PDB file of C-alpha atoms in Angstrom:
ATOM      1  CA  MET A   1     123.020  84.808 135.556  1.00  0.00           C
ATOM      2  CA  GLU A   2     121.092  85.493 132.276  1.00  0.00           C
ATOM      3  CA  HIS A   3     120.523  82.300 130.433  1.00  0.00           C
ATOM      4  CA  ASP A   4     121.433  81.932 126.520  1.00  0.00           C
ATOM      5  CA  MET A   5     118.763  83.422 124.302  1.00  0.00           C
ATOM      6  CA  GLU A   6     117.585  80.583 121.925  1.00  0.00           C
ATOM      7  CA  ILE A   7     114.632  82.225 119.978  1.00  0.00           C
ATOM      8  CA  SER A   8     112.877  79.086 117.294  1.00  0.00           C
ATOM      9  CA  ILE A   9     110.757  81.046 114.783  1.00  0.00           C
ATOM     10  CA  SER A  10     107.638  78.938 114.161  1.00  0.00           C
ATOM     11  CA  GLU A  11     104.969  78.730 111.408  1.00  0.00           C
ATOM     12  CA  ARG A  12     102.864  76.483 114.234  1.00  0.00           C
ATOM     13  CA  ARG A  13      99.505  77.406 114.575  1.00  0.00           C
ATOM     14  CA  ASN A  14      98.673  74.857 117.852  1.00  0.00           C
ATOM     15  CA  ILE A  15      99.353  78.003 120.392  1.00  0.00           C
ATOM     16  CA  GLU A  16      97.304  77.992 123.638  1.00  0.00           C
ATOM     17  CA  PRO A  17      94.917  80.711 123.729  1.00  0.00           C
ATOM     18  CA  GLU A  18      96.148  81.670 126.612  1.00  0.00           C
ATOM     19  CA  GLU A  19      99.639  82.345 125.457  1.00  0.00           C
ATOM     20  CA  ILE A  20      98.769  84.411 122.803  1.00  0.00           C
ATOM     21  CA  ILE A  21      96.138  87.086 125.533  1.00  0.00           C
ATOM     22  CA  ASN A  22      99.366  87.105 127.808  1.00  0.00           C
ATOM     23  CA  LEU A  23     101.632  88.574 124.488  1.00  0.00           C
ATOM     24  CA  TYR A  24      98.818  90.914 123.576  1.00  0.00           C
ATOM     25  CA  ARG A  25      98.450  92.053 127.416  1.00  0.00           C
ATOM     26  CA  ALA A  26     102.119  92.819 128.200  1.00  0.00           C
ATOM     27  CA  ASN A  27     102.502  95.085 125.124  1.00  0.00           C
ATOM     28  CA  GLU A  28      98.535  96.192 126.701  1.00  0.00           C
ATOM     29  CA  TRP A  29      97.390  95.919 123.189  1.00  0.00           C
ATOM     30  CA  SER A  30      93.104  96.378 123.288  1.00  0.00           C
ATOM     31  CA  SER A  31      93.002  93.170 121.043  1.00  0.00           C
ATOM     32  CA  ALA A  32      93.650  91.013 124.319  1.00  0.00           C
ATOM     33  CA  ASP A  33      89.883  92.398 125.499  1.00  0.00           C
ATOM     34  CA  LYS A  34      88.585  90.744 122.536  1.00  0.00           C
ATOM     35  CA  PRO A  35      90.127  87.402 123.303  1.00  0.00           C
ATOM     36  CA  ALA A  36      87.847  84.685 121.042  1.00  0.00           C
ATOM     37  CA  GLU A  37      88.430  87.234 118.180  1.00  0.00           C
ATOM     38  CA  LEU A  38      91.879  87.936 118.087  1.00  0.00           C
ATOM     39  CA  TYR A  39      92.286  83.991 118.693  1.00  0.00           C
ATOM     40  CA  ASN A  40      90.586  83.634 115.929  1.00  0.00           C
ATOM     41  CA  ALA A  41      91.446  86.023 113.853  1.00  0.00           C
ATOM     42  CA  LEU A  42      95.458  85.021 114.084  1.00  0.00           C
ATOM     43  CA  ARG A  43      94.865  81.476 113.394  1.00  0.00           C
ATOM     44  CA  ASN A  44      92.633  82.352 110.521  1.00  0.00           C
ATOM     45  CA  SER A  45      95.576  84.782 109.219  1.00  0.00           C
ATOM     46  CA  HIS A  46      97.240  83.981 105.441  1.00  0.00           C
ATOM     47  CA  SER A  47     100.550  83.706 107.825  1.00  0.00           C
ATOM     48  CA  LEU A  48     100.840  83.275 111.219  1.00  0.00           C
ATOM     49  CA  ILE A  49     104.614  83.439 112.440  1.00  0.00           C
ATOM     50  CA  THR A  50     106.197  82.998 116.015  1.00  0.00           C
ATOM     51  CA  ALA A  51     108.724  83.499 118.284  1.00  0.00           C
ATOM     52  CA  TRP A  52     109.729  81.043 121.234  1.00  0.00           C
ATOM     53  CA  ASP A  53     112.241  81.012 124.101  1.00  0.00           C
ATOM     54  CA  ASN A  54     111.879  77.601 124.748  1.00  0.00           C
ATOM     55  CA  GLU A  55     108.555  76.885 125.442  1.00  0.00           C
ATOM     56  CA  ARG A  56     107.246  80.688 125.646  1.00  0.00           C
ATOM     57  CA  LEU A  57     105.841  82.882 123.373  1.00  0.00           C
ATOM     58  CA  VAL A  58     108.201  85.922 123.232  1.00  0.00           C
ATOM     59  CA  GLY A  59     106.854  87.632 119.533  1.00  0.00           C
ATOM     60  CA  LEU A  60     103.903  87.210 117.213  1.00  0.00           C
ATOM     61  CA  GLY A  61     103.411  88.931 113.965  1.00  0.00           C
ATOM     62  CA  ASN A  62     100.261  88.120 111.104  1.00  0.00           C
ATOM     63  CA  ALA A  63      99.755  88.729 107.732  1.00  0.00           C
ATOM     64  CA  ILE A  64      96.454  89.175 105.623  1.00  0.00           C
ATOM     65  CA  SER A  65      96.853  88.402 101.903  1.00  0.00           C
ATOM     66  CA  ASP A  66      95.263  87.860  98.482  1.00  0.00           C
ATOM     67  CA  GLY A  67      98.687  85.589  98.177  1.00  0.00           C
ATOM     68  CA  HIS A  68      99.541  86.707  95.112  1.00  0.00           C
ATOM     69  CA  LEU A  69      99.683  90.692  94.817  1.00  0.00           C
ATOM     70  CA  VAL A  70      99.276  92.072  97.892  1.00  0.00           C
ATOM     71  CA  VAL A  71      99.942  92.115 101.715  1.00  0.00           C
ATOM     72  CA  TYR A  72      98.946  93.430 104.882  1.00  0.00           C
ATOM     73  CA  TYR A  73     100.612  93.406 108.209  1.00  0.00           C
ATOM     74  CA  PRO A  74      98.262  93.601 110.881  1.00  0.00           C
ATOM     75  CA  HIS A  75     100.276  92.885 113.815  1.00  0.00           C
ATOM     76  CA  LEU A  76     103.871  92.440 115.153  1.00  0.00           C
ATOM     77  CA  LEU A  77     104.489  92.379 118.451  1.00  0.00           C
ATOM     78  CA  VAL A  78     107.293  91.149 120.923  1.00  0.00           C
ATOM     79  CA  HIS A  79     107.137  90.899 124.615  1.00  0.00           C
ATOM     80  CA  PRO A  80     108.511  93.768 126.920  1.00  0.00           C
ATOM     81  CA  ASP A  81     110.936  90.980 128.161  1.00  0.00           C
ATOM     82  CA  TYR A  82     112.114  90.503 124.547  1.00  0.00           C
ATOM     83  CA  GLN A  83     112.139  93.968 122.925  1.00  0.00           C
ATOM     84  CA  GLY A  84     115.793  94.992 121.326  1.00  0.00           C
ATOM     85  CA  LYS A  85     116.988  91.362 120.859  1.00  0.00           C
ATOM     86  CA  GLY A  86     116.191  91.395 117.248  1.00  0.00           C
ATOM     87  CA  ILE A  87     113.381  89.334 117.400  1.00  0.00           C
ATOM     88  CA  GLY A  88     110.830  91.338 114.975  1.00  0.00           C
ATOM     89  CA  LYS A  89     113.360  91.104 112.606  1.00  0.00           C
ATOM     90  CA  MET A  90     113.884  87.526 112.738  1.00  0.00           C
ATOM     91  CA  ILE A  91     109.744  87.564 112.326  1.00  0.00           C
ATOM     92  CA  MET A  92     109.935  90.461 109.372  1.00  0.00           C
ATOM     93  CA  ASP A  93     112.954  87.876 107.643  1.00  0.00           C
ATOM     94  CA  LYS A  94     110.821  85.693 107.620  1.00  0.00           C
ATOM     95  CA  MET A  95     107.784  87.360 106.048  1.00  0.00           C
ATOM     96  CA  GLN A  96     109.793  88.573 103.423  1.00  0.00           C
ATOM     97  CA  GLU A  97     111.236  84.675 102.373  1.00  0.00           C
ATOM     98  CA  LYS A  98     107.349  84.853 101.315  1.00  0.00           C
ATOM     99  CA  TYR A  99     105.876  88.238 100.422  1.00  0.00           C
ATOM    100  CA  GLY A 100     109.354  89.742  99.390  1.00  0.00           C
ATOM    101  CA  SER A 101     108.326  89.895  95.424  1.00  0.00           C
ATOM    102  CA  PHE A 102     104.750  90.465  96.429  1.00  0.00           C
ATOM    103  CA  HIS A 103     103.519  93.775  94.366  1.00  0.00           C
ATOM    104  CA  MET A 104     102.617  95.389  97.057  1.00  0.00           C
ATOM    105  CA  GLN A 105     103.240  95.681 101.319  1.00  0.00           C
ATOM    106  CA  MET A 106     101.033  97.356 103.202  1.00  0.00           C
ATOM    107  CA  LEU A 107     101.400  98.267 107.181  1.00  0.00           C
ATOM    108  CA  THR A 108     100.449 101.550 109.284  1.00  0.00           C
ATOM    109  CA  ALA A 109     103.103 101.975 112.328  1.00  0.00           C
ATOM    110  CA  ASP A 110     103.117 104.783 114.739  1.00  0.00           C
ATOM    111  CA  GLY A 111     105.713 105.748 117.131  1.00  0.00           C
ATOM    112  CA  ASP A 112     108.767 103.987 117.655  1.00  0.00           C
ATOM    113  CA  ALA A 113     107.293 101.504 115.070  1.00  0.00           C
ATOM    114  CA  THR A 114     107.956 103.529 112.471  1.00  0.00           C
ATOM    115  CA  GLU A 115     112.307 103.453 112.383  1.00  0.00           C
ATOM    116  CA  PHE A 116     111.998  99.829 112.696  1.00  0.00           C
ATOM    117  CA  TYR A 117     110.081  99.599 109.301  1.00  0.00           C
ATOM    118  CA  LYS A 118     112.141 101.868 107.717  1.00  0.00           C
ATOM    119  CA  LYS A 119     114.816  99.954 108.702  1.00  0.00           C
ATOM    120  CA  MET A 120     113.295  96.780 107.454  1.00  0.00           C
ATOM    121  CA  GLY A 121     112.876  98.595 104.030  1.00  0.00           C
ATOM    122  CA  PHE A 122     108.871 100.254 103.948  1.00  0.00           C
ATOM    123  CA  SER A 123     108.674 104.443 103.104  1.00  0.00           C
ATOM    124  CA  ARG A 124     105.798 105.868 103.892  1.00  0.00           C
ATOM    125  CA  ALA A 125     103.000 105.310 101.000  1.00  0.00           C
ATOM    126  CA  GLY A 126     103.706 108.360  98.985  1.00  0.00           C
ATOM    127  CA  GLN A 127     100.695 111.007  99.794  1.00  0.00           C
ATOM    128  CA  THR A 128      98.121 109.015 101.543  1.00  0.00           C
ATOM    129  CA  GLU A 129      96.863 109.566 104.342  1.00  0.00           C
ATOM    130  CA  PRO A 130      96.044 106.557 107.071  1.00  0.00           C
ATOM    131  CA  MET A 131      92.300 106.012 107.607  1.00  0.00           C
ATOM    132  CA  TRP A 132      90.419 103.469 109.367  1.00  0.00           C
ATOM    133  CA  ILE A 133      87.378 102.665 111.463  1.00  0.00           C
ATOM    134  CA  TYR A 134      88.863 101.783 115.010  1.00  0.00           C
ATOM    135  CA  LYS A 135      87.272 100.125 117.905  1.00  0.00           C
ATOM    136  CA  GLY A 136      90.532  99.989 120.410  1.00  0.00           C
ATOM    137  CA  ASN A 137      92.174 102.967 122.107  1.00  0.00           C
ATOM    138  CA  GLU A 138      95.925 102.443 121.953  1.00  0.00           C
ATOM    139  CA  HIS A 139      96.473 106.142 119.539  1.00  0.00           C
TER     140      HIS A 139
END
């Protein structure tokens, strides 16, 4: 029998590194291979929004920002067991409470994420080309 899901959204930063790594590994994100850097990056983000099923970390999003005009969303991920239940939207709604009035909100999206972000109000950034120097291997 499936238990009723009580997802809570939090901005707390006292999260065990192991919980974070488990979430990234479950999604096969290469940043899990740099656990110390990932943990410090998330802790030093302008915002860190997490989703919890009781004491289990099931989703996470972070933002890098100057605090006034520009925000960039590097990561948004939900544990595969919990995808399709609106948790990503809950995290982005919380981000919009904080950054909705900013001049520019930026992110890069690919695959299924593109449709998700379109539903959240994002659109392709003009004729821009996404450019990076990237040490991962997901793409």
